[in-house]
mmCIF file with all atom_site columns, C-alpha atoms in Angstrom:
data_model
loop_
_atom_site.group_PDB
_atom_site.id
_atom_site.type_symbol
_atom_site.label_atom_id
_atom_site.label_alt_id
_atom_site.label_comp_id
_atom_site.label_asym_id
_atom_site.label_entity_id
_atom_site.label_seq_id
_atom_site.pdbx_PDB_ins_code
_atom_site.Cartn_x
_atom_site.Cartn_y
_atom_site.Cartn_z
_atom_site.occupancy
_atom_site.B_iso_or_equiv
_atom_site.pdbx_formal_charge
_atom_site.auth_seq_id
_atom_site.auth_comp_id
_atom_site.auth_asym_id
_atom_site.auth_atom_id
_atom_site.pdbx_PDB_model_num
ATOM 1   C CA . ASP A 1 1   ? -20.299 39.475 -72.929 1.00 0.00 ? 1   ASP A CA 1
ATOM 2   C CA . ALA A 1 2   ? -17.360 37.470 -74.266 1.00 0.00 ? 2   ALA A CA 1
ATOM 3   C CA . GLY A 1 3   ? -16.594 34.253 -72.478 1.00 0.00 ? 3   GLY A CA 1
ATOM 4   C CA . VAL A 1 4   ? -13.183 32.734 -71.908 1.00 0.00 ? 4   VAL A CA 1
ATOM 5   C CA . THR A 1 5   ? -11.214 32.686 -75.130 1.00 0.00 ? 5   THR A CA 1
ATOM 6   C CA . GLN A 1 6   ? -8.301  30.456 -76.017 1.00 0.00 ? 6   GLN A CA 1
ATOM 7   C CA . SER A 1 7   ? -5.856  30.319 -78.888 1.00 0.00 ? 7   SER A CA 1
ATOM 8   C CA . PRO A 1 8   ? -5.005  28.541 -81.005 1.00 0.00 ? 8   PRO A CA 1
ATOM 9   C CA . THR A 1 9   ? -7.941  26.185 -81.478 1.00 0.00 ? 9   THR A CA 1
ATOM 10  C CA . HIS A 1 10  ? -5.838  23.335 -82.750 1.00 0.00 ? 10  HIS A CA 1
ATOM 11  C CA . LEU A 1 11  ? -2.106  22.725 -82.799 1.00 0.00 ? 11  LEU A CA 1
ATOM 12  C CA . ILE A 1 12  ? 0.102   19.958 -84.141 1.00 0.00 ? 12  ILE A CA 1
ATOM 13  C CA . LYS A 1 13  ? 3.648   19.581 -82.854 1.00 0.00 ? 13  LYS A CA 1
ATOM 14  C CA . THR A 1 14  ? 6.340   16.932 -82.910 1.00 0.00 ? 14  THR A CA 1
ATOM 15  C CA . ARG A 1 15  ? 8.076   15.337 -79.972 1.00 0.00 ? 15  ARG A CA 1
ATOM 16  C CA . GLY A 1 16  ? 10.692  17.543 -78.324 1.00 0.00 ? 16  GLY A CA 1
ATOM 17  C CA . GLN A 1 17  ? 9.160   20.783 -79.509 1.00 0.00 ? 17  GLN A CA 1
ATOM 18  C CA . HIS A 1 18  ? 7.835   23.580 -77.332 1.00 0.00 ? 18  HIS A CA 1
ATOM 19  C CA . VAL A 1 19  ? 4.302   24.997 -77.306 1.00 0.00 ? 19  VAL A CA 1
ATOM 20  C CA . THR A 1 20  ? 2.631   28.118 -75.929 1.00 0.00 ? 20  THR A CA 1
ATOM 21  C CA . LEU A 1 21  ? -1.112  28.241 -75.367 1.00 0.00 ? 21  LEU A CA 1
ATOM 22  C CA . ARG A 1 22  ? -2.985  31.435 -74.609 1.00 0.00 ? 22  ARG A CA 1
ATOM 23  C CA . CYS A 1 23  ? -6.075  32.309 -72.608 1.00 0.00 ? 23  CYS A CA 1
ATOM 24  C CA . SER A 1 24  ? -8.097  35.470 -72.042 1.00 0.00 ? 24  SER A CA 1
ATOM 25  C CA . PRO A 1 25  ? -10.442 35.347 -69.049 1.00 0.00 ? 25  PRO A CA 1
ATOM 26  C CA . ILE A 1 26  ? -13.919 36.779 -68.787 1.00 0.00 ? 26  ILE A CA 1
ATOM 27  C CA . SER A 1 27  ? -13.751 40.527 -68.270 1.00 0.00 ? 27  SER A CA 1
ATOM 28  C CA . GLY A 1 28  ? -13.406 41.272 -64.561 1.00 0.00 ? 28  GLY A CA 1
ATOM 29  C CA . HIS A 1 29  ? -12.133 37.812 -63.666 1.00 0.00 ? 29  HIS A CA 1
ATOM 30  C CA . LYS A 1 30  ? -8.746  37.823 -61.961 1.00 0.00 ? 30  LYS A CA 1
ATOM 31  C CA . SER A 1 31  ? -8.120  34.103 -61.561 1.00 0.00 ? 31  SER A CA 1
ATOM 32  C CA . VAL A 1 32  ? -7.132  31.752 -64.355 1.00 0.00 ? 32  VAL A CA 1
ATOM 33  C CA . SER A 1 33  ? -6.676  28.001 -64.085 1.00 0.00 ? 33  SER A CA 1
ATOM 34  C CA . TRP A 1 34  ? -5.336  25.499 -66.604 1.00 0.00 ? 34  TRP A CA 1
ATOM 35  C CA . TYR A 1 35  ? -6.515  21.932 -67.016 1.00 0.00 ? 35  TYR A CA 1
ATOM 36  C CA . GLN A 1 36  ? -5.446  19.032 -69.230 1.00 0.00 ? 36  GLN A CA 1
ATOM 37  C CA . GLN A 1 37  ? -8.122  16.726 -70.571 1.00 0.00 ? 37  GLN A CA 1
ATOM 38  C CA . VAL A 1 38  ? -7.022  13.481 -72.142 1.00 0.00 ? 38  VAL A CA 1
ATOM 39  C CA . LEU A 1 39  ? -9.573  11.850 -74.427 1.00 0.00 ? 39  LEU A CA 1
ATOM 40  C CA . GLY A 1 40  ? -12.204 9.961  -72.458 1.00 0.00 ? 40  GLY A CA 1
ATOM 41  C CA . GLN A 1 41  ? -11.256 11.416 -69.088 1.00 0.00 ? 41  GLN A CA 1
ATOM 42  C CA . GLY A 1 42  ? -12.155 14.353 -66.915 1.00 0.00 ? 42  GLY A CA 1
ATOM 43  C CA . PRO A 1 43  ? -9.968  17.463 -66.853 1.00 0.00 ? 43  PRO A CA 1
ATOM 44  C CA . GLN A 1 44  ? -6.884  17.364 -64.625 1.00 0.00 ? 44  GLN A CA 1
ATOM 45  C CA . PHE A 1 45  ? -5.723  20.494 -62.797 1.00 0.00 ? 45  PHE A CA 1
ATOM 46  C CA . ILE A 1 46  ? -2.385  21.934 -63.899 1.00 0.00 ? 46  ILE A CA 1
ATOM 47  C CA . PHE A 1 47  ? -2.100  25.480 -62.507 1.00 0.00 ? 47  PHE A CA 1
ATOM 48  C CA . GLN A 1 48  ? -4.049  28.293 -60.917 1.00 0.00 ? 48  GLN A CA 1
ATOM 49  C CA . TYR A 1 49  ? -2.984  31.928 -61.128 1.00 0.00 ? 49  TYR A CA 1
ATOM 50  C CA . TYR A 1 50  ? -4.438  34.881 -59.280 1.00 0.00 ? 50  TYR A CA 1
ATOM 51  C CA . GLU A 1 51  ? -3.187  38.428 -59.512 1.00 0.00 ? 51  GLU A CA 1
ATOM 52  C CA . LYS A 1 52  ? -0.189  37.223 -61.541 1.00 0.00 ? 52  LYS A CA 1
ATOM 53  C CA . GLU A 1 53  ? 0.962   34.790 -58.862 1.00 0.00 ? 53  GLU A CA 1
ATOM 54  C CA . GLU A 1 54  ? 0.860   31.003 -58.932 1.00 0.00 ? 54  GLU A CA 1
ATOM 55  C CA . ARG A 1 55  ? -1.640  29.879 -56.313 1.00 0.00 ? 55  ARG A CA 1
ATOM 56  C CA . GLY A 1 56  ? -1.807  26.184 -57.060 1.00 0.00 ? 56  GLY A CA 1
ATOM 57  C CA . ARG A 1 57  ? -0.044  23.504 -59.035 1.00 0.00 ? 57  ARG A CA 1
ATOM 58  C CA . GLY A 1 58  ? -1.149  20.017 -59.964 1.00 0.00 ? 58  GLY A CA 1
ATOM 59  C CA . ASN A 1 59  ? 0.914   16.885 -60.375 1.00 0.00 ? 59  ASN A CA 1
ATOM 60  C CA . PHE A 1 60  ? 2.615   17.807 -63.634 1.00 0.00 ? 60  PHE A CA 1
ATOM 61  C CA . PRO A 1 61  ? 6.339   17.826 -64.475 1.00 0.00 ? 61  PRO A CA 1
ATOM 62  C CA . ASP A 1 62  ? 8.461   20.957 -64.606 1.00 0.00 ? 62  ASP A CA 1
ATOM 63  C CA . ARG A 1 63  ? 8.155   20.917 -68.398 1.00 0.00 ? 63  ARG A CA 1
ATOM 64  C CA . PHE A 1 64  ? 4.835   22.634 -67.767 1.00 0.00 ? 64  PHE A CA 1
ATOM 65  C CA . SER A 1 65  ? 4.934   26.294 -66.785 1.00 0.00 ? 65  SER A CA 1
ATOM 66  C CA . ALA A 1 66  ? 2.565   29.205 -66.927 1.00 0.00 ? 66  ALA A CA 1
ATOM 67  C CA . ARG A 1 67  ? 2.282   32.870 -66.218 1.00 0.00 ? 67  ARG A CA 1
ATOM 68  C CA . GLN A 1 68  ? -0.385  35.526 -65.870 1.00 0.00 ? 68  GLN A CA 1
ATOM 69  C CA . PHE A 1 69  ? -0.090  39.019 -67.272 1.00 0.00 ? 69  PHE A CA 1
ATOM 70  C CA . PRO A 1 70  ? -1.218  42.382 -65.809 1.00 0.00 ? 70  PRO A CA 1
ATOM 71  C CA . ASN A 1 71  ? -4.389  42.219 -67.935 1.00 0.00 ? 71  ASN A CA 1
ATOM 72  C CA . TYR A 1 72  ? -5.109  38.792 -66.339 1.00 0.00 ? 72  TYR A CA 1
ATOM 73  C CA . SER A 1 73  ? -4.578  36.844 -69.552 1.00 0.00 ? 73  SER A CA 1
ATOM 74  C CA . SER A 1 74  ? -2.404  33.781 -69.239 1.00 0.00 ? 74  SER A CA 1
ATOM 75  C CA . GLU A 1 75  ? -0.016  31.547 -71.127 1.00 0.00 ? 75  GLU A CA 1
ATOM 76  C CA . LEU A 1 76  ? 0.678   27.864 -70.629 1.00 0.00 ? 76  LEU A CA 1
ATOM 77  C CA . ASN A 1 77  ? 4.045   26.645 -71.860 1.00 0.00 ? 77  ASN A CA 1
ATOM 78  C CA . VAL A 1 78  ? 5.054   23.053 -72.364 1.00 0.00 ? 78  VAL A CA 1
ATOM 79  C CA . ASN A 1 79  ? 8.654   22.152 -73.198 1.00 0.00 ? 79  ASN A CA 1
ATOM 80  C CA . ALA A 1 80  ? 10.130  18.948 -74.621 1.00 0.00 ? 80  ALA A CA 1
ATOM 81  C CA . LEU A 1 81  ? 6.765   17.678 -75.783 1.00 0.00 ? 81  LEU A CA 1
ATOM 82  C CA . LEU A 1 82  ? 5.945   14.007 -75.374 1.00 0.00 ? 82  LEU A CA 1
ATOM 83  C CA . LEU A 1 83  ? 3.338   11.951 -77.191 1.00 0.00 ? 83  LEU A CA 1
ATOM 84  C CA . GLY A 1 84  ? 1.431   11.750 -73.920 1.00 0.00 ? 84  GLY A CA 1
ATOM 85  C CA . ASP A 1 85  ? 0.996   15.517 -73.863 1.00 0.00 ? 85  ASP A CA 1
ATOM 86  C CA . SER A 1 86  ? -1.598  15.183 -76.623 1.00 0.00 ? 86  SER A CA 1
ATOM 87  C CA . ALA A 1 87  ? -4.789  16.438 -75.040 1.00 0.00 ? 87  ALA A CA 1
ATOM 88  C CA . LEU A 1 88  ? -7.355  19.211 -74.880 1.00 0.00 ? 88  LEU A CA 1
ATOM 89  C CA . TYR A 1 89  ? -5.955  22.066 -72.786 1.00 0.00 ? 89  TYR A CA 1
ATOM 90  C CA . LEU A 1 90  ? -8.646  24.031 -71.024 1.00 0.00 ? 90  LEU A CA 1
ATOM 91  C CA . CYS A 1 91  ? -8.498  27.408 -69.419 1.00 0.00 ? 91  CYS A CA 1
ATOM 92  C CA . ALA A 1 92  ? -11.014 28.455 -66.780 1.00 0.00 ? 92  ALA A CA 1
ATOM 93  C CA . SER A 1 93  ? -11.524 31.851 -65.221 1.00 0.00 ? 93  SER A CA 1
ATOM 94  C CA . SER A 1 94  ? -13.184 32.946 -62.008 1.00 0.00 ? 94  SER A CA 1
ATOM 95  C CA . LEU A 1 95  ? -13.583 36.124 -59.998 1.00 0.00 ? 95  LEU A CA 1
ATOM 96  C CA . GLN A 1 96  ? -11.761 35.258 -56.831 1.00 0.00 ? 96  GLN A CA 1
ATOM 97  C CA . GLN A 1 97  ? -8.737  33.349 -55.756 1.00 0.00 ? 97  GLN A CA 1
ATOM 98  C CA . ASN A 1 98  ? -9.495  30.871 -53.038 1.00 0.00 ? 98  ASN A CA 1
ATOM 99  C CA . LEU A 1 99  ? -13.128 30.899 -52.177 1.00 0.00 ? 99  LEU A CA 1
ATOM 100 C CA . PRO A 1 100 ? -15.022 28.070 -53.800 1.00 0.00 ? 100 PRO A CA 1
ATOM 101 C CA . ASP A 1 101 ? -15.912 30.086 -56.825 1.00 0.00 ? 101 ASP A CA 1
ATOM 102 C CA . THR A 1 102 ? -17.627 29.236 -60.085 1.00 0.00 ? 102 THR A CA 1
ATOM 103 C CA . GLN A 1 103 ? -15.129 28.572 -62.839 1.00 0.00 ? 103 GLN A CA 1
ATOM 104 C CA . TYR A 1 104 ? -16.050 29.135 -66.458 1.00 0.00 ? 104 TYR A CA 1
ATOM 105 C CA . PHE A 1 105 ? -14.213 27.234 -69.133 1.00 0.00 ? 105 PHE A CA 1
ATOM 106 C CA . GLY A 1 106 ? -13.039 28.232 -72.561 1.00 0.00 ? 106 GLY A CA 1
ATOM 107 C CA . PRO A 1 107 ? -13.372 26.024 -75.647 1.00 0.00 ? 107 PRO A CA 1
ATOM 108 C CA . GLY A 1 108 ? -9.896  24.590 -75.215 1.00 0.00 ? 108 GLY A CA 1
ATOM 109 C CA . THR A 1 109 ? -6.849  24.109 -77.414 1.00 0.00 ? 109 THR A CA 1
ATOM 110 C CA . ARG A 1 110 ? -6.526  20.676 -78.987 1.00 0.00 ? 110 ARG A CA 1
ATOM 111 C CA . LEU A 1 111 ? -2.811  19.747 -78.962 1.00 0.00 ? 111 LEU A CA 1
ATOM 112 C CA . THR A 1 112 ? -1.611  16.798 -80.995 1.00 0.00 ? 112 THR A CA 1
ATOM 113 C CA . VAL A 1 113 ? 1.973   15.630 -80.560 1.00 0.00 ? 113 VAL A CA 1
ATOM 114 C CA . LEU A 1 114 ? 3.331   13.416 -83.332 1.00 0.00 ? 114 LEU A CA 1
ATOM 115 C CA . GLY B 2 1   ? -6.581  7.381  -53.605 1.00 0.00 ? 1   GLY B CA 1
ATOM 116 C CA . GLU B 2 2   ? -9.381  9.819  -53.020 1.00 0.00 ? 2   GLU B CA 1
ATOM 117 C CA . SER B 2 3   ? -11.394 10.678 -56.063 1.00 0.00 ? 3   SER B CA 1
ATOM 118 C CA . VAL B 2 4   ? -14.655 11.813 -57.462 1.00 0.00 ? 4   VAL B CA 1
ATOM 119 C CA . GLY B 2 5   ? -16.207 9.055  -59.511 1.00 0.00 ? 5   GLY B CA 1
ATOM 120 C CA . LEU B 2 6   ? -19.330 8.302  -61.489 1.00 0.00 ? 6   LEU B CA 1
ATOM 121 C CA . HIS B 2 7   ? -21.401 5.129  -61.292 1.00 0.00 ? 7   HIS B CA 1
ATOM 122 C CA . LEU B 2 8   ? -22.315 4.707  -64.962 1.00 0.00 ? 8   LEU B CA 1
ATOM 123 C CA . PRO B 2 9   ? -20.279 5.622  -68.009 1.00 0.00 ? 9   PRO B CA 1
ATOM 124 C CA . THR B 2 10  ? -23.324 5.824  -70.348 1.00 0.00 ? 10  THR B CA 1
ATOM 125 C CA . LEU B 2 11  ? -26.962 6.684  -69.713 1.00 0.00 ? 11  LEU B CA 1
ATOM 126 C CA . SER B 2 12  ? -29.623 6.419  -72.415 1.00 0.00 ? 12  SER B CA 1
ATOM 127 C CA . VAL B 2 13  ? -33.017 8.051  -71.901 1.00 0.00 ? 13  VAL B CA 1
ATOM 128 C CA . GLN B 2 14  ? -36.060 8.764  -74.028 1.00 0.00 ? 14  GLN B CA 1
ATOM 129 C CA . GLU B 2 15  ? -36.817 12.335 -74.963 1.00 0.00 ? 15  GLU B CA 1
ATOM 130 C CA . GLY B 2 16  ? -39.179 13.820 -72.410 1.00 0.00 ? 16  GLY B CA 1
ATOM 131 C CA . ASP B 2 17  ? -38.172 11.467 -69.610 1.00 0.00 ? 17  ASP B CA 1
ATOM 132 C CA . ASN B 2 18  ? -36.276 12.585 -66.534 1.00 0.00 ? 18  ASN B CA 1
ATOM 133 C CA . SER B 2 19  ? -32.545 11.800 -66.299 1.00 0.00 ? 19  SER B CA 1
ATOM 134 C CA . ILE B 2 20  ? -30.601 11.087 -63.147 1.00 0.00 ? 20  ILE B CA 1
ATOM 135 C CA . ILE B 2 21  ? -26.819 11.128 -63.202 1.00 0.00 ? 21  ILE B CA 1
ATOM 136 C CA . ASN B 2 22  ? -25.024 9.956  -60.102 1.00 0.00 ? 22  ASN B CA 1
ATOM 137 C CA . CYS B 2 23  ? -21.638 10.734 -58.611 1.00 0.00 ? 23  CYS B CA 1
ATOM 138 C CA . ALA B 2 24  ? -19.790 9.407  -55.580 1.00 0.00 ? 24  ALA B CA 1
ATOM 139 C CA . TYR B 2 25  ? -17.064 11.260 -53.779 1.00 0.00 ? 25  TYR B CA 1
ATOM 140 C CA . SER B 2 26  ? -14.729 9.995  -51.104 1.00 0.00 ? 26  SER B CA 1
ATOM 141 C CA . ASN B 2 27  ? -13.260 13.127 -49.523 1.00 0.00 ? 27  ASN B CA 1
ATOM 142 C CA . SER B 2 28  ? -15.183 14.328 -46.489 1.00 0.00 ? 28  SER B CA 1
ATOM 143 C CA . ALA B 2 29  ? -13.361 17.637 -46.712 1.00 0.00 ? 29  ALA B CA 1
ATOM 144 C CA . SER B 2 30  ? -15.045 18.529 -49.990 1.00 0.00 ? 30  SER B CA 1
ATOM 145 C CA . ASP B 2 31  ? -17.232 21.558 -49.474 1.00 0.00 ? 31  ASP B CA 1
ATOM 146 C CA . TYR B 2 32  ? -18.273 22.606 -52.933 1.00 0.00 ? 32  TYR B CA 1
ATOM 147 C CA . PHE B 2 33  ? -19.605 20.542 -55.819 1.00 0.00 ? 33  PHE B CA 1
ATOM 148 C CA . ILE B 2 34  ? -20.298 21.479 -59.400 1.00 0.00 ? 34  ILE B CA 1
ATOM 149 C CA . TRP B 2 35  ? -21.905 19.797 -62.380 1.00 0.00 ? 35  TRP B CA 1
ATOM 150 C CA . TYR B 2 36  ? -20.532 20.549 -65.824 1.00 0.00 ? 36  TYR B CA 1
ATOM 151 C CA . LYS B 2 37  ? -21.868 19.588 -69.247 1.00 0.00 ? 37  LYS B CA 1
ATOM 152 C CA . GLN B 2 38  ? -19.417 19.010 -72.056 1.00 0.00 ? 38  GLN B CA 1
ATOM 153 C CA . GLU B 2 39  ? -20.507 18.699 -75.659 1.00 0.00 ? 39  GLU B CA 1
ATOM 154 C CA . SER B 2 40  ? -18.230 17.199 -78.241 1.00 0.00 ? 40  SER B CA 1
ATOM 155 C CA . GLY B 2 41  ? -15.405 19.542 -79.169 1.00 0.00 ? 41  GLY B CA 1
ATOM 156 C CA . LYS B 2 42  ? -16.300 22.133 -76.529 1.00 0.00 ? 42  LYS B CA 1
ATOM 157 C CA . GLY B 2 43  ? -15.159 23.100 -73.088 1.00 0.00 ? 43  GLY B CA 1
ATOM 158 C CA . PRO B 2 44  ? -17.148 22.160 -69.973 1.00 0.00 ? 44  PRO B CA 1
ATOM 159 C CA . GLN B 2 45  ? -20.218 24.336 -69.410 1.00 0.00 ? 45  GLN B CA 1
ATOM 160 C CA . PHE B 2 46  ? -21.308 25.184 -65.871 1.00 0.00 ? 46  PHE B CA 1
ATOM 161 C CA . ILE B 2 47  ? -24.745 23.762 -65.031 1.00 0.00 ? 47  ILE B CA 1
ATOM 162 C CA . ILE B 2 48  ? -25.302 24.072 -61.303 1.00 0.00 ? 48  ILE B CA 1
ATOM 163 C CA . ASP B 2 49  ? -23.370 24.027 -58.052 1.00 0.00 ? 49  ASP B CA 1
ATOM 164 C CA . ILE B 2 50  ? -24.056 23.215 -54.434 1.00 0.00 ? 50  ILE B CA 1
ATOM 165 C CA . ARG B 2 51  ? -22.218 23.862 -51.205 1.00 0.00 ? 51  ARG B CA 1
ATOM 166 C CA . SER B 2 52  ? -21.805 21.270 -48.500 1.00 0.00 ? 52  SER B CA 1
ATOM 167 C CA . ASN B 2 53  ? -24.166 23.104 -46.130 1.00 0.00 ? 53  ASN B CA 1
ATOM 168 C CA . MET B 2 54  ? -27.050 22.408 -48.524 1.00 0.00 ? 54  MET B CA 1
ATOM 169 C CA . ASP B 2 55  ? -28.718 19.170 -49.584 1.00 0.00 ? 55  ASP B CA 1
ATOM 170 C CA . LYS B 2 56  ? -30.681 20.366 -52.586 1.00 0.00 ? 56  LYS B CA 1
ATOM 171 C CA . ARG B 2 57  ? -30.507 23.112 -55.141 1.00 0.00 ? 57  ARG B CA 1
ATOM 172 C CA . GLN B 2 58  ? -32.715 23.723 -58.158 1.00 0.00 ? 58  GLN B CA 1
ATOM 173 C CA . GLY B 2 59  ? -32.106 25.466 -61.428 1.00 0.00 ? 59  GLY B CA 1
ATOM 174 C CA . GLN B 2 60  ? -33.951 25.589 -64.683 1.00 0.00 ? 60  GLN B CA 1
ATOM 175 C CA . ARG B 2 61  ? -34.935 21.947 -65.406 1.00 0.00 ? 61  ARG B CA 1
ATOM 176 C CA . VAL B 2 62  ? -32.040 20.729 -63.239 1.00 0.00 ? 62  VAL B CA 1
ATOM 177 C CA . THR B 2 63  ? -31.803 19.744 -59.589 1.00 0.00 ? 63  THR B CA 1
ATOM 178 C CA . VAL B 2 64  ? -28.704 18.731 -57.669 1.00 0.00 ? 64  VAL B CA 1
ATOM 179 C CA . LEU B 2 65  ? -29.009 16.591 -54.566 1.00 0.00 ? 65  LEU B CA 1
ATOM 180 C CA . LEU B 2 66  ? -26.213 16.138 -52.056 1.00 0.00 ? 66  LEU B CA 1
ATOM 181 C CA . ASN B 2 67  ? -26.177 13.333 -49.509 1.00 0.00 ? 67  ASN B CA 1
ATOM 182 C CA . LYS B 2 68  ? -23.200 13.884 -47.257 1.00 0.00 ? 68  LYS B CA 1
ATOM 183 C CA . THR B 2 69  ? -23.928 10.796 -45.169 1.00 0.00 ? 69  THR B CA 1
ATOM 184 C CA . VAL B 2 70  ? -23.148 8.479  -48.072 1.00 0.00 ? 70  VAL B CA 1
ATOM 185 C CA . LYS B 2 71  ? -21.003 10.968 -49.990 1.00 0.00 ? 71  LYS B CA 1
ATOM 186 C CA . HIS B 2 72  ? -23.273 10.956 -53.006 1.00 0.00 ? 72  HIS B CA 1
ATOM 187 C CA . LEU B 2 73  ? -24.227 13.640 -55.483 1.00 0.00 ? 73  LEU B CA 1
ATOM 188 C CA . SER B 2 74  ? -26.847 13.465 -58.210 1.00 0.00 ? 74  SER B CA 1
ATOM 189 C CA . LEU B 2 75  ? -27.977 15.617 -61.093 1.00 0.00 ? 75  LEU B CA 1
ATOM 190 C CA . GLN B 2 76  ? -31.604 15.383 -62.165 1.00 0.00 ? 76  GLN B CA 1
ATOM 191 C CA . ILE B 2 77  ? -32.637 16.732 -65.550 1.00 0.00 ? 77  ILE B CA 1
ATOM 192 C CA . ALA B 2 78  ? -36.367 17.123 -66.074 1.00 0.00 ? 78  ALA B CA 1
ATOM 193 C CA . ALA B 2 79  ? -38.000 16.512 -69.461 1.00 0.00 ? 79  ALA B CA 1
ATOM 194 C CA . THR B 2 80  ? -34.743 15.570 -71.140 1.00 0.00 ? 80  THR B CA 1
ATOM 195 C CA . GLN B 2 81  ? -34.249 17.065 -74.585 1.00 0.00 ? 81  GLN B CA 1
ATOM 196 C CA . PRO B 2 82  ? -31.973 16.085 -77.490 1.00 0.00 ? 82  PRO B CA 1
ATOM 197 C CA . GLY B 2 83  ? -29.833 19.129 -76.699 1.00 0.00 ? 83  GLY B CA 1
ATOM 198 C CA . ASP B 2 84  ? -29.051 17.592 -73.321 1.00 0.00 ? 84  ASP B CA 1
ATOM 199 C CA . SER B 2 85  ? -26.971 14.889 -75.001 1.00 0.00 ? 85  SER B CA 1
ATOM 200 C CA . ALA B 2 86  ? -23.427 15.383 -73.743 1.00 0.00 ? 86  ALA B CA 1
ATOM 201 C CA . VAL B 2 87  ? -20.909 14.148 -71.199 1.00 0.00 ? 87  VAL B CA 1
ATOM 202 C CA . TYR B 2 88  ? -21.696 15.258 -67.663 1.00 0.00 ? 88  TYR B CA 1
ATOM 203 C CA . PHE B 2 89  ? -18.980 15.683 -65.057 1.00 0.00 ? 89  PHE B CA 1
ATOM 204 C CA . CYS B 2 90  ? -19.249 16.192 -61.366 1.00 0.00 ? 90  CYS B CA 1
ATOM 205 C CA . ALA B 2 91  ? -16.375 18.082 -59.807 1.00 0.00 ? 91  ALA B CA 1
ATOM 206 C CA . GLU B 2 92  ? -15.434 19.022 -56.281 1.00 0.00 ? 92  GLU B CA 1
ATOM 207 C CA . ILE B 2 93  ? -13.406 21.638 -54.507 1.00 0.00 ? 93  ILE B CA 1
ATOM 208 C CA . ARG B 2 94  ? -11.872 20.485 -51.252 1.00 0.00 ? 94  ARG B CA 1
ATOM 209 C CA . GLN B 2 95  ? -11.433 22.625 -48.165 1.00 0.00 ? 95  GLN B CA 1
ATOM 210 C CA . GLY B 2 96  ? -8.045  24.281 -48.303 1.00 0.00 ? 96  GLY B CA 1
ATOM 211 C CA . GLY B 2 97  ? -7.710  23.326 -51.947 1.00 0.00 ? 97  GLY B CA 1
ATOM 212 C CA . GLY B 2 98  ? -7.971  26.837 -53.245 1.00 0.00 ? 98  GLY B CA 1
ATOM 213 C CA . ASN B 2 99  ? -10.079 26.827 -56.369 1.00 0.00 ? 99  ASN B CA 1
ATOM 214 C CA . LYS B 2 100 ? -8.748  23.513 -57.704 1.00 0.00 ? 100 LYS B CA 1
ATOM 215 C CA . LEU B 2 101 ? -11.442 21.397 -59.312 1.00 0.00 ? 101 LEU B CA 1
ATOM 216 C CA . THR B 2 102 ? -11.165 17.620 -59.074 1.00 0.00 ? 102 THR B CA 1
ATOM 217 C CA . PHE B 2 103 ? -13.209 15.945 -61.797 1.00 0.00 ? 103 PHE B CA 1
ATOM 218 C CA . GLY B 2 104 ? -14.602 12.484 -62.225 1.00 0.00 ? 104 GLY B CA 1
ATOM 219 C CA . THR B 2 105 ? -14.445 10.589 -65.500 1.00 0.00 ? 105 THR B CA 1
ATOM 220 C CA . GLY B 2 106 ? -17.863 11.632 -66.763 1.00 0.00 ? 106 GLY B CA 1
ATOM 221 C CA . THR B 2 107 ? -21.189 10.090 -67.794 1.00 0.00 ? 107 THR B CA 1
ATOM 222 C CA . GLN B 2 108 ? -22.298 10.102 -71.417 1.00 0.00 ? 108 GLN B CA 1
ATOM 223 C CA . LEU B 2 109 ? -25.980 11.020 -71.633 1.00 0.00 ? 109 LEU B CA 1
ATOM 224 C CA . LYS B 2 110 ? -27.704 9.917  -74.836 1.00 0.00 ? 110 LYS B CA 1
ATOM 225 C CA . VAL B 2 111 ? -31.212 11.135 -75.542 1.00 0.00 ? 111 VAL B CA 1
ATOM 226 C CA . GLU B 2 112 ? -33.205 8.883  -77.832 1.00 0.00 ? 112 GLU B CA 1
ATOM 227 C CA . LEU B 2 113 ? -35.993 10.335 -79.937 1.00 0.00 ? 113 LEU B CA 1
#
């Protein structure tokens, strides 16, 4: 069975640009969450989506947005990129929305902002 | 503020020895805890989880212990192997927090041959 997949693997952007990151959950999983992991730190929660609706949002500015599609895949968008947005962006999928539920992570997208 | 934290940033063990990685949490409302392993350049990999109504859970070569009295969580790895070298994170889900994971900063486990 395929795990969580993310694209692209690596991305280099310049300040002020916009980026779109993509995630496909494990087959049958309806919940997708996004996390930002800065080098040397643990992942920080950005968003959770379940059944195409936002079900949770972390402490990130409005430059960050996301959506979930009918096939449960998801996109994370970041506008007006800052140097501090350089990080590994992780997507995690799980079966259910709000029960404590095991989340499985993808390999991440490494974003570098120059 | 409330957080999940780890006692030691780096742990070095000899191959074949047992490893113990510790984690402290401060939120009494946390009801679900997970250990993840992250190898360089990869996403976190689920190892084992435990709910707050349990104090011990065992998997293959791993055991998680939960002490709610002192808000402490530990991961024990038996017969540590070179492939166990990675950063280990504890994470929590708080009651009413949906499925949001709150991670600590991680412990680097180095296995020496």
